[in-house]
PDB file of C-alpha atoms in Angstrom:
ATOM      1  CA  MET A   1      -0.322  -0.002  -0.568  1.00 33.00           C
ATOM      2  CA  GLN A   2       1.391   3.469  -0.797  1.00 35.00           C
ATOM      3  CA  PHE A   3      -0.010   6.584   0.972  1.00 31.00           C
ATOM      4  CA  PRO A   4      -0.249   9.827  -0.515  1.00 37.00           C
ATOM      5  CA  LYS A   5       1.938  12.066  -2.406  1.00 36.00           C
ATOM      6  CA  GLN A   6      -0.631  15.454  -2.650  1.00 36.00           C
ATOM      7  CA  LEU A   7      -3.077  15.851  -0.165  1.00 34.00           C
ATOM      8  CA  ALA A   8      -5.573  18.132   0.291  1.00 34.00           C
ATOM      9  CA  SER A   9      -6.025  20.541   3.637  1.00 36.00           C
ATOM     10  CA  LEU A  10      -8.245  22.663   5.932  1.00 33.00           C
ATOM     11  CA  LEU A  11      -6.032  24.692   7.814  1.00 38.00           C
ATOM     12  CA  PRO A  12      -7.559  25.894  10.252  1.00 38.00           C
ATOM     13  CA  SER A  13     -11.122  25.590   9.536  1.00 33.00           C
ATOM     14  CA  PHE A  14     -10.464  28.702   6.384  1.00 36.00           C
ATOM     15  CA  LEU A  15      -7.455  27.164   4.072  1.00 40.00           C
ATOM     16  CA  LEU A  16      -8.198  24.766   1.525  1.00 40.00           C
ATOM     17  CA  SER A  17      -5.987  23.376  -0.526  1.00 40.00           C
ATOM     18  CA  SER A  18      -3.137  21.396  -1.936  1.00 40.00           C
ATOM     19  CA  ILE A  19      -0.648  20.135  -0.186  1.00 44.00           C
ATOM     20  CA  ALA A  20       2.761  18.335  -1.644  1.00 42.00           C
ATOM     21  CA  LEU A  21       3.556  15.564  -0.225  1.00 42.00           C
ATOM     22  CA  ALA A  22       7.012  12.983  -0.001  1.00 38.00           C
ATOM     23  CA  GLN A  23       5.666   9.079  -0.338  1.00 40.00           C
ATOM     24  CA  TYR A  24       5.512   7.607   3.007  1.00 39.00           C
ATOM     25  CA  GLY A  25       5.827   3.893   3.629  1.00 40.00           C
ATOM     26  CA  GLN A  26       4.225   1.068   5.345  1.00 42.00           C
ATOM     27  CA  ASN A  27       3.829   1.970   8.883  1.00 41.00           C
ATOM     28  CA  SER A  28       0.631   2.036  11.718  1.00 44.00           C
ATOM     29  CA  ALA A  29      -1.659   4.323  11.224  1.00 54.00           C
ATOM     30  CA  CYS A  30       1.033   8.115  13.958  1.00 53.00           C
ATOM     31  CA  ALA A  31       4.064   6.467  13.376  1.00 56.00           C
ATOM     32  CA  PRO A  32       7.123   8.834  11.853  1.00 61.00           C
ATOM     33  CA  GLY A  33       6.015   7.673   8.064  1.00 68.00           C
ATOM     34  CA  SER A  34       2.807   7.490   8.358  1.00 72.00           C
ATOM     35  CA  ALA A  35       0.898   9.474   6.337  1.00 72.00           C
ATOM     36  CA  SER A  36      -0.973  10.039   9.459  1.00 70.00           C
ATOM     37  CA  GLU A  37       2.421  12.444  10.815  1.00 76.00           C
ATOM     38  CA  GLY A  38       3.543  13.630   7.470  1.00 78.00           C
ATOM     39  CA  LEU A  39      -0.138  15.245   7.135  1.00 76.00           C
ATOM     40  CA  THR A  40       0.436  17.093   9.945  1.00 77.00           C
ATOM     41  CA  GLN A  41       4.140  17.233   9.309  1.00 82.00           C
ATOM     42  CA  ALA A  42       3.001  19.128   6.102  1.00 82.00           C
ATOM     43  CA  GLY A  43       0.998  21.932   8.179  1.00 81.00           C
ATOM     44  CA  TYR A  44       3.589  22.361  10.417  1.00 84.00           C
ATOM     45  CA  LYS A  45       5.737  23.671   7.265  1.00 88.00           C
ATOM     46  CA  THR A  46       2.622  25.533   5.899  1.00 87.00           C
ATOM     47  CA  ALA A  47       2.891  27.208   9.017  1.00 87.00           C
ATOM     48  CA  TRP A  48       6.489  27.727   9.413  1.00 89.00           C
ATOM     49  CA  THR A  49       5.826  29.274   5.403  1.00 90.00           C
ATOM     50  CA  ILE A  50       3.669  31.822   5.655  1.00 89.00           C
ATOM     51  CA  ASP A  51       4.979  33.224   9.914  1.00 90.00           C
ATOM     52  CA  SER A  52       8.750  33.540   8.097  1.00 91.00           C
ATOM     53  CA  GLN A  53       6.996  34.698   5.057  1.00 92.00           C
ATOM     54  CA  ASN A  54       9.050  33.305   3.119  1.00 92.00           C
ATOM     55  CA  TRP A  55       7.198  32.904   0.161  1.00 92.00           C
ATOM     56  CA  THR A  56       9.616  31.171  -2.759  1.00 92.00           C
ATOM     57  CA  ARG A  57       8.764  28.160  -0.322  1.00 92.00           C
ATOM     58  CA  LEU A  58       5.561  28.426  -0.834  1.00 93.00           C
ATOM     59  CA  ASN A  59       6.153  26.438  -4.230  1.00 91.00           C
ATOM     60  CA  GLU A  60       6.437  23.074  -1.574  1.00 90.00           C
ATOM     61  CA  VAL A  61       3.757  23.084   0.488  1.00 87.00           C
ATOM     62  CA  PHE A  62       1.091  24.211  -2.446  1.00 88.00           C
ATOM     63  CA  THR A  63       0.252  22.603  -5.361  1.00 86.00           C
ATOM     64  CA  GLN A  64       0.288  24.684  -8.393  1.00 91.00           C
ATOM     65  CA  ASP A  65      -3.992  24.870  -8.470  1.00 89.00           C
ATOM     66  CA  VAL A  66      -4.721  25.679  -4.362  1.00 88.00           C
ATOM     67  CA  TYR A  67      -7.376  26.676  -4.054  1.00 87.00           C
ATOM     68  CA  TYR A  68      -7.371  29.328  -1.266  1.00 87.00           C
ATOM     69  CA  ASP A  69     -10.018  30.725   0.675  1.00 86.00           C
ATOM     70  CA  SER A  70      -9.289  33.379   4.081  1.00 85.00           C
ATOM     71  CA  THR A  71     -12.050  34.949   4.479  1.00 87.00           C
ATOM     72  CA  ALA A  72     -12.235  33.918   7.530  1.00 83.00           C
ATOM     73  CA  LEU A  73      -9.663  36.504   8.455  1.00 81.00           C
ATOM     74  CA  GLY A  74     -12.106  39.360   7.082  1.00 86.00           C
ATOM     75  CA  GLN A  75     -10.254  42.344   5.444  1.00 83.00           C
ATOM     76  CA  TYR A  76      -6.701  40.466   5.519  1.00 79.00           C
ATOM     77  CA  GLY A  77      -8.446  36.963   3.850  1.00 85.00           C
ATOM     78  CA  GLY A  78     -10.585  36.505   0.260  1.00 90.00           C
ATOM     79  CA  LYS A  79      -9.951  33.968  -2.251  1.00 94.00           C
ATOM     80  CA  THR A  80      -7.615  33.264  -4.654  1.00 94.00           C
ATOM     81  CA  GLU A  81      -6.918  30.053  -6.657  1.00 95.00           C
ATOM     82  CA  GLY A  82      -3.184  29.441  -8.241  1.00 94.00           C
ATOM     83  CA  ILE A  83       0.415  30.099  -6.353  1.00 94.00           C
ATOM     84  CA  GLU A  84       0.278  33.595  -7.134  1.00 96.00           C
ATOM     85  CA  GLN A  85      -2.987  34.651  -6.613  1.00 95.00           C
ATOM     86  CA  THR A  86      -2.234  32.954  -3.639  1.00 93.00           C
ATOM     87  CA  ARG A  87       1.271  33.846  -3.103  1.00 94.00           C
ATOM     88  CA  GLU A  88       0.675  37.115  -3.696  1.00 93.00           C
ATOM     89  CA  ALA A  89      -2.566  37.441  -0.946  1.00 91.00           C
ATOM     90  CA  LEU A  90      -0.636  36.110   1.636  1.00 90.00           C
ATOM     91  CA  GLN A  91       2.779  38.884   1.027  1.00 90.00           C
ATOM     92  CA  LYS A  92      -0.864  41.716   1.067  1.00 88.00           C
ATOM     93  CA  ALA A  93      -2.592  40.896   4.330  1.00 84.00           C
ATOM     94  CA  GLY A  94       1.299  39.553   6.323  1.00 79.00           C
ATOM     95  CA  GLU A  95       2.982  42.812   4.722  1.00 81.00           C
ATOM     96  CA  GLY A  96       4.951  44.324   8.680  1.00 77.00           C
ATOM     97  CA  ALA A  97       2.560  41.623  10.875  1.00 76.00           C
ATOM     98  CA  LYS A  98       4.674  39.166  13.137  1.00 81.00           C
ATOM     99  CA  THR A  99       2.949  35.624  13.101  1.00 79.00           C
ATOM    100  CA  SER A 100       3.359  32.253  14.980  1.00 81.00           C
ATOM    101  CA  HIS A 101       0.731  29.862  14.257  1.00 80.00           C
ATOM    102  CA  VAL A 102      -0.419  27.098  17.292  1.00 76.00           C
ATOM    103  CA  VAL A 103      -0.621  24.069  14.926  1.00 72.00           C
ATOM    104  CA  THR A 104      -2.331  22.063  17.654  1.00 71.00           C
ATOM    105  CA  ASN A 105      -4.759  19.391  16.070  1.00 73.00           C
ATOM    106  CA  LEU A 106      -4.716  17.355  13.648  1.00 70.00           C
ATOM    107  CA  TYR A 107      -8.171  15.875  12.123  1.00 76.00           C
ATOM    108  CA  VAL A 108      -7.909  13.395   8.838  1.00 76.00           C
ATOM    109  CA  GLU A 109     -11.902  14.735   7.517  1.00 79.00           C
ATOM    110  CA  GLU A 110     -12.191  12.978   4.364  1.00 79.00           C
ATOM    111  CA  MET A 111      -9.730  10.883   2.414  1.00 73.00           C
ATOM    112  CA  MET A 112     -11.019  11.943  -0.957  1.00 77.00           C
ATOM    113  CA  GLY A 113      -8.657   9.793  -3.673  1.00 72.00           C
ATOM    114  CA  PRO A 114      -5.546   7.901  -3.711  1.00 68.00           C
ATOM    115  CA  GLU A 115      -3.605  10.976  -3.659  1.00 68.00           C
ATOM    116  CA  LYS A 116      -6.200  13.201  -1.644  1.00 73.00           C
ATOM    117  CA  ALA A 117      -7.740  14.624   1.649  1.00 73.00           C
ATOM    118  CA  LYS A 118      -9.067  17.390   3.335  1.00 74.00           C
ATOM    119  CA  VAL A 119      -7.260  17.781   6.378  1.00 70.00           C
ATOM    120  CA  ILE A 120      -8.246  20.322   9.839  1.00 68.00           C
ATOM    121  CA  THR A 121      -5.740  22.056  12.201  1.00 62.00           C
ATOM    122  CA  GLN A 122      -6.539  24.254  14.791  1.00 61.00           C
TER     123      GLN A 122
END
């Protein structure tokens, strides 16, 4: 059995996107190298990428066809499609801001296919 390479993610409850992950071997559900651990690490890396405003590495955590819905952020949010629109929106929203995501829980809400899943982190 092979675990997913690309997974859709909801980070935190308002971010729906595709996350690119390395392929993981066959392990127990939460062990190092498992799909759950891969999703958890992807969530952490996404938060780090946004918090450090390291926009050149955005393609390491999102696929080219990312759908980003941050309307929950009010005037700082919105909806974008594609990595370039998402990069521009994140840069604009983060200008001069110091952010620190605290990601404590991971829940796989739905396996959408062999290479996609909807994940909620909080």
